[in-house]
């Protein structure tokens, strides 16, 4: 029997990670934040003085990425780097290195290794299209750019970080454009992914929708 996978892809700050982590917890599945791997690679390159444009050098770092997820927290070479990888600067770096085919190839098998019984919930940009094309359920989770900027702003403020709403909105537009325009694994809704527009939804409502779709997909024997 194949191991269940739920993929949740979509643009920045749509709520993918929050929804994916909750669905995973409710089902007792593992959770993979694939964006964190790209963010960790960007941070690793910055710390190693490797340019985000140097495809081969960044791919070499990605292949031997000393990353670890422990109790929902992220470590690079044993150091807790959760706050650092969530900055907009590293988000931009992640988006830049994610456009490099050799870097994506370097992270592919590592992502697939997270598929373990009883199941996996994962979020990113290409989890349904490239990494787990045979997923049990594929969701494309989105929300309007203004709503997403507002969500990111409130998320940063609630953590005590400084945040500038117009700047966040600008970054979101920039990152959307870059993620959608790249030639490898561009951000887009695949024909077999279900669309979940959460612009007017709470997290709970979004989680309920995913769970209902998952029950439906499992019952139909996928
Ligand atoms: O949280 P947010 O959606 O802003 O970003 P993220 O999911 O942490 O991903 C950071 C960057 O990594 C994105 O802008 C994408 O360019 C890239 N990424 C990707 O290309 N493929 C994935 N599966 C996940 C992230
Ligand atoms: O992973 P991604 O970048 O797509 O977004 P996130 O970091 O999971 O979510 C951004 C913020 O939006 C979090 O603070 C969520 O609590 C909030 N939010 C949400 O995820 N879904 C809603 N329907 C409403 C708010």
Short mmCIF file of C-alpha atoms and ligand atoms in Angstrom, two decimals:
data_model
loop_
_atom_site.label_atom_id
_atom_site.label_comp_id
_atom_site.label_asym_id
_atom_site.label_seq_id
_atom_site.Cartn_x
_atom_site.Cartn_y
_atom_site.Cartn_z
CA UNK A 1 0.00 0.00 0.00
CA UNK A 2 1.32 3.44 -0.83
CA UNK A 3 1.88 5.86 2.02
CA UNK A 4 -0.60 8.76 2.11
CA UNK A 5 0.65 12.23 1.18
CA UNK A 6 -1.27 15.51 1.26
CA UNK A 7 0.46 18.31 -0.66
CA UNK A 8 -0.42 21.96 -0.03
CA UNK A 9 1.16 24.31 -2.56
CA UNK A 10 0.55 28.01 -3.01
CA UNK A 11 1.96 31.52 -2.85
CA UNK A 12 3.77 33.23 0.01
CA UNK A 13 1.90 33.92 3.26
CA UNK A 14 -1.31 32.24 2.10
CA UNK A 15 -1.36 30.10 5.24
CA UNK A 16 0.00 26.85 3.75
CA UNK A 17 2.34 26.09 6.63
CA UNK A 18 -0.19 26.83 9.36
CA UNK A 19 -2.87 24.70 7.69
CA UNK A 20 -0.47 21.88 6.74
CA UNK A 21 0.96 21.62 10.27
CA UNK A 22 -2.52 21.47 11.83
CA UNK A 23 -3.78 18.87 9.37
CA UNK A 24 -0.66 16.77 10.05
CA UNK A 25 -1.20 16.97 13.80
CA UNK A 26 -4.88 16.02 13.55
CA UNK A 27 -4.12 13.01 11.32
CA UNK A 28 -1.00 11.96 13.26
CA UNK A 29 1.09 12.43 10.09
CA UNK A 30 4.59 13.90 9.73
CA UNK A 31 4.89 17.45 8.42
CA UNK A 32 7.50 18.74 5.98
CA UNK A 33 7.95 22.49 5.45
CA UNK A 34 9.80 22.32 2.11
CA UNK A 35 10.22 26.10 2.00
CA UNK A 36 12.37 25.82 5.12
CA UNK A 37 14.86 23.67 3.16
CA UNK A 38 15.18 26.42 0.53
CA UNK A 39 15.46 29.05 3.27
CA UNK A 40 18.13 27.00 5.10
CA UNK A 41 20.08 26.60 1.87
CA UNK A 42 19.93 30.37 1.29
CA UNK A 43 21.15 31.05 4.83
CA UNK A 44 23.87 28.40 4.54
CA UNK A 45 25.10 30.06 1.31
CA UNK A 46 25.08 33.51 2.89
CA UNK A 47 27.07 32.27 5.87
CA UNK A 48 29.49 30.44 3.59
CA UNK A 49 29.99 33.61 1.50
CA UNK A 50 28.58 31.83 -1.56
CA UNK A 51 26.62 34.04 -3.94
CA UNK A 52 22.93 33.15 -4.42
CA UNK A 53 23.62 33.27 -8.19
CA UNK A 54 26.37 30.64 -8.12
CA UNK A 55 24.30 27.60 -9.13
CA UNK A 56 26.93 24.88 -8.75
CA UNK A 57 28.27 26.15 -5.43
CA UNK A 58 24.78 26.57 -3.93
CA UNK A 59 23.76 23.10 -5.20
CA UNK A 60 26.84 21.59 -3.54
CA UNK A 61 25.81 23.20 -0.25
CA UNK A 62 22.22 21.95 -0.69
CA UNK A 63 23.39 18.36 -1.28
CA UNK A 64 25.17 18.28 2.08
CA UNK A 65 22.81 20.64 3.93
CA UNK A 66 23.42 20.18 7.68
CA UNK A 67 19.74 20.81 8.44
CA UNK A 68 17.56 19.25 11.09
CA UNK A 69 13.91 19.64 12.14
CA UNK A 70 13.38 18.99 15.84
CA UNK A 71 10.09 19.58 17.69
CA UNK A 72 8.85 21.98 14.99
CA UNK A 73 12.08 24.02 15.16
CA UNK A 74 14.78 24.36 12.53
CA UNK A 75 18.51 23.90 13.06
CA UNK A 76 21.48 24.55 10.76
CA UNK A 77 24.69 22.80 11.78
CA UNK A 78 23.17 22.37 15.24
CA UNK A 79 22.29 26.04 15.66
CA UNK A 80 18.68 27.16 16.20
CA UNK A 81 17.95 29.44 13.23
CA UNK A 82 14.15 29.64 13.16
CA UNK A 83 13.97 33.46 13.42
CA UNK A 84 16.81 34.01 10.98
CA UNK A 85 15.37 31.89 8.17
CA UNK A 86 11.95 33.58 8.47
CA UNK A 87 13.30 37.06 7.61
CA UNK A 88 12.20 38.66 4.33
CA UNK A 89 15.87 38.84 3.27
CA UNK A 90 16.31 35.08 3.51
CA UNK A 91 12.87 34.62 1.92
CA UNK A 92 14.13 36.55 -1.11
CA UNK A 93 17.36 34.51 -1.12
CA UNK A 94 15.32 31.29 -0.96
CA UNK A 95 13.24 32.43 -3.92
CA UNK A 96 16.43 33.29 -5.87
CA UNK A 97 18.20 29.95 -5.29
CA UNK A 98 14.92 28.06 -5.83
CA UNK A 99 14.99 29.18 -9.48
CA UNK A 100 18.24 27.23 -10.04
CA UNK A 101 17.58 23.71 -11.46
CA UNK A 102 20.68 22.12 -9.86
CA UNK A 103 19.56 23.35 -6.42
CA UNK A 104 16.05 21.91 -6.87
CA UNK A 105 17.54 18.59 -8.01
CA UNK A 106 19.84 18.53 -4.97
CA UNK A 107 16.86 18.82 -2.58
CA UNK A 108 14.53 16.38 -4.37
CA UNK A 109 15.43 13.02 -2.77
CA UNK A 110 15.77 14.58 0.63
CA UNK A 111 12.16 15.78 0.44
CA UNK A 112 10.90 12.39 -0.78
CA UNK A 113 12.55 10.66 2.19
CA UNK A 114 10.01 12.33 4.52
CA UNK A 115 7.27 10.06 3.12
CA UNK A 116 6.93 7.60 5.97
CA UNK A 117 4.02 5.69 7.52
CA UNK A 118 1.37 6.55 8.54
CA UNK A 119 1.54 9.58 6.21
CA UNK A 120 2.93 13.01 5.35
CA UNK A 121 1.54 16.50 4.94
CA UNK A 122 3.84 18.88 3.12
CA UNK A 123 3.69 22.46 1.85
CA UNK A 124 5.62 24.43 -0.75
CA UNK A 125 5.39 25.31 -4.43
CA UNK A 126 5.94 22.04 -6.33
CA UNK A 127 5.12 19.34 -3.81
CA UNK A 128 2.15 18.08 -5.84
CA UNK A 129 3.59 18.74 -9.29
CA UNK A 130 7.18 17.49 -8.95
CA UNK A 131 8.08 15.97 -5.59
CA UNK A 132 4.96 13.83 -4.91
CA UNK A 133 3.11 13.59 -8.25
CA UNK A 134 1.16 10.55 -6.92
CA UNK A 135 -0.06 12.34 -3.76
CA UNK A 136 -3.37 11.21 -2.22
CA UNK A 137 -4.67 14.78 -2.18
CA UNK A 138 -3.22 17.90 -3.82
CA UNK A 139 -4.36 21.34 -2.66
CA UNK A 140 -3.52 24.73 -4.14
CA UNK A 141 -4.02 27.11 -1.23
CA UNK A 142 -4.15 30.81 -1.97
CA UNK A 143 -5.52 34.19 -0.88
CA UNK A 144 -5.45 37.71 -2.35
CA UNK A 145 -2.07 39.51 -2.20
CA UNK A 146 -3.43 42.19 0.19
CA UNK A 147 -4.81 39.53 2.54
CA UNK A 148 -1.51 37.66 2.47
CA UNK A 149 0.52 40.79 3.19
CA UNK A 150 -1.79 41.53 6.11
CA UNK A 151 -1.39 37.98 7.45
CA UNK A 152 2.41 38.16 7.25
CA UNK A 153 2.39 41.61 8.90
CA UNK A 154 0.26 40.41 11.84
CA UNK A 155 2.34 37.26 12.17
CA UNK A 156 5.57 39.30 12.47
CA UNK A 157 4.05 41.84 14.87
CA UNK A 158 2.65 39.07 17.10
CA UNK A 159 6.19 37.67 17.41
CA UNK A 160 7.47 41.07 18.48
CA UNK A 161 9.32 41.69 15.19
CA UNK A 162 9.21 44.99 13.35
CA UNK A 163 7.22 44.99 10.12
CA UNK A 164 6.37 47.42 7.35
CA UNK A 165 3.12 46.59 5.53
CA UNK A 166 3.81 48.35 2.17
CA UNK A 167 7.25 46.71 2.06
CA UNK A 168 5.80 43.26 2.80
CA UNK A 169 3.21 43.73 0.03
CA UNK A 170 5.94 44.73 -2.40
CA UNK A 171 8.04 41.68 -1.44
CA UNK A 172 5.02 39.42 -1.91
CA UNK A 173 4.37 40.78 -5.42
CA UNK A 174 8.06 40.39 -6.28
CA UNK A 175 8.28 36.84 -4.94
CA UNK A 176 4.97 35.80 -6.61
CA UNK A 177 6.27 37.07 -9.94
CA UNK A 178 9.61 35.30 -9.60
CA UNK A 179 8.08 32.01 -8.36
CA UNK A 180 5.54 31.98 -11.23
CA UNK A 181 7.93 33.05 -14.00
CA UNK A 182 10.77 30.58 -13.42
CA UNK A 183 11.16 27.75 -15.91
CA UNK A 184 11.65 24.94 -13.37
CA UNK A 185 8.72 24.05 -11.13
CA UNK A 186 6.90 27.37 -11.50
CA UNK A 187 4.19 28.25 -9.00
CA UNK A 188 0.80 27.42 -10.51
CA UNK A 189 -2.30 25.40 -9.79
CA UNK A 190 -1.95 21.96 -11.39
CA UNK A 191 -5.04 20.51 -13.09
CA UNK A 192 -5.31 17.76 -10.46
CA UNK A 193 -5.00 20.10 -7.45
CA UNK A 194 -8.07 21.38 -5.61
CA UNK A 195 -8.28 25.14 -5.22
CA UNK A 196 -8.70 26.52 -1.70
CA UNK A 197 -9.04 30.31 -1.69
CA UNK A 198 -8.80 31.26 1.98
CA UNK A 199 -9.19 35.05 1.53
CA UNK A 200 -12.40 34.95 3.58
CA UNK A 201 -11.69 31.85 5.65
CA UNK A 202 -10.36 31.22 9.13
CA UNK A 203 -7.55 28.73 9.66
CA UNK A 204 -10.09 26.29 11.16
CA UNK A 205 -12.31 26.47 8.07
CA UNK A 206 -9.34 25.87 5.77
CA UNK A 207 -8.23 22.88 7.88
CA UNK A 208 -11.77 21.44 7.78
CA UNK A 209 -11.86 21.70 3.97
CA UNK A 210 -8.56 19.86 3.60
CA UNK A 211 -9.65 17.12 6.01
CA UNK A 212 -12.98 16.66 4.19
CA UNK A 213 -11.19 16.40 0.83
CA UNK A 214 -8.71 13.94 2.29
CA UNK A 215 -11.52 11.72 3.62
CA UNK A 216 -13.14 11.86 0.19
CA UNK A 217 -9.86 10.98 -1.59
CA UNK A 218 -9.13 8.10 0.81
CA UNK A 219 -12.68 6.72 0.47
CA UNK A 220 -12.38 6.72 -3.30
CA UNK A 221 -9.36 4.44 -2.86
CA UNK A 222 -6.64 6.84 -3.90
O1 LIG B 1 6.39 31.14 3.68
P1 LIG B 1 6.54 31.53 2.26
O2 LIG B 1 5.44 30.95 1.40
O3 LIG B 1 6.76 32.96 2.05
O4 LIG B 1 7.87 30.90 1.72
P2 LIG B 1 8.39 29.43 1.86
O5 LIG B 1 7.33 28.43 1.58
O6 LIG B 1 9.11 29.32 3.15
O7 LIG B 1 9.43 29.36 0.66
C1 LIG B 1 10.48 30.28 0.48
C2 LIG B 1 10.86 30.30 -1.01
O8 LIG B 1 11.35 29.01 -1.37
C3 LIG B 1 9.67 30.57 -1.94
O9 LIG B 1 9.58 31.93 -2.33
C4 LIG B 1 9.95 29.71 -3.15
O10 LIG B 1 10.65 30.41 -4.13
C5 LIG B 1 10.88 28.63 -2.65
N1 LIG B 1 10.23 27.31 -2.59
C6 LIG B 1 10.19 26.55 -3.73
O11 LIG B 1 10.63 27.00 -4.79
N2 LIG B 1 9.67 25.29 -3.73
C7 LIG B 1 9.15 24.79 -2.61
N3 LIG B 1 8.66 23.54 -2.61
C8 LIG B 1 9.15 25.56 -1.42
C9 LIG B 1 9.69 26.83 -1.45
O1 LIG B 2 3.21 29.03 4.89
P1 LIG B 2 2.71 30.33 4.35
O2 LIG B 2 3.78 31.32 4.04
O3 LIG B 2 1.78 30.15 3.19
O4 LIG B 2 1.80 31.02 5.48
P2 LIG B 2 1.80 30.84 7.08
O5 LIG B 2 3.09 31.30 7.61
O6 LIG B 2 1.32 29.48 7.44
O7 LIG B 2 0.59 31.82 7.51
C1 LIG B 2 0.67 33.19 7.59
C2 LIG B 2 -0.24 33.70 8.70
O8 LIG B 2 -1.61 33.71 8.24
C3 LIG B 2 -0.25 32.88 10.00
O9 LIG B 2 -0.05 33.75 11.09
C4 LIG B 2 -1.64 32.28 10.06
O10 LIG B 2 -2.13 32.13 11.37
C5 LIG B 2 -2.47 33.30 9.30
N1 LIG B 2 -3.74 32.83 8.69
C6 LIG B 2 -3.81 31.65 7.98
O11 LIG B 2 -2.81 30.94 7.88
N2 LIG B 2 -4.98 31.22 7.38
C7 LIG B 2 -6.09 31.96 7.49
N3 LIG B 2 -7.21 31.52 6.91
C8 LIG B 2 -6.05 33.15 8.19
C9 LIG B 2 -4.85 33.58 8.77
#
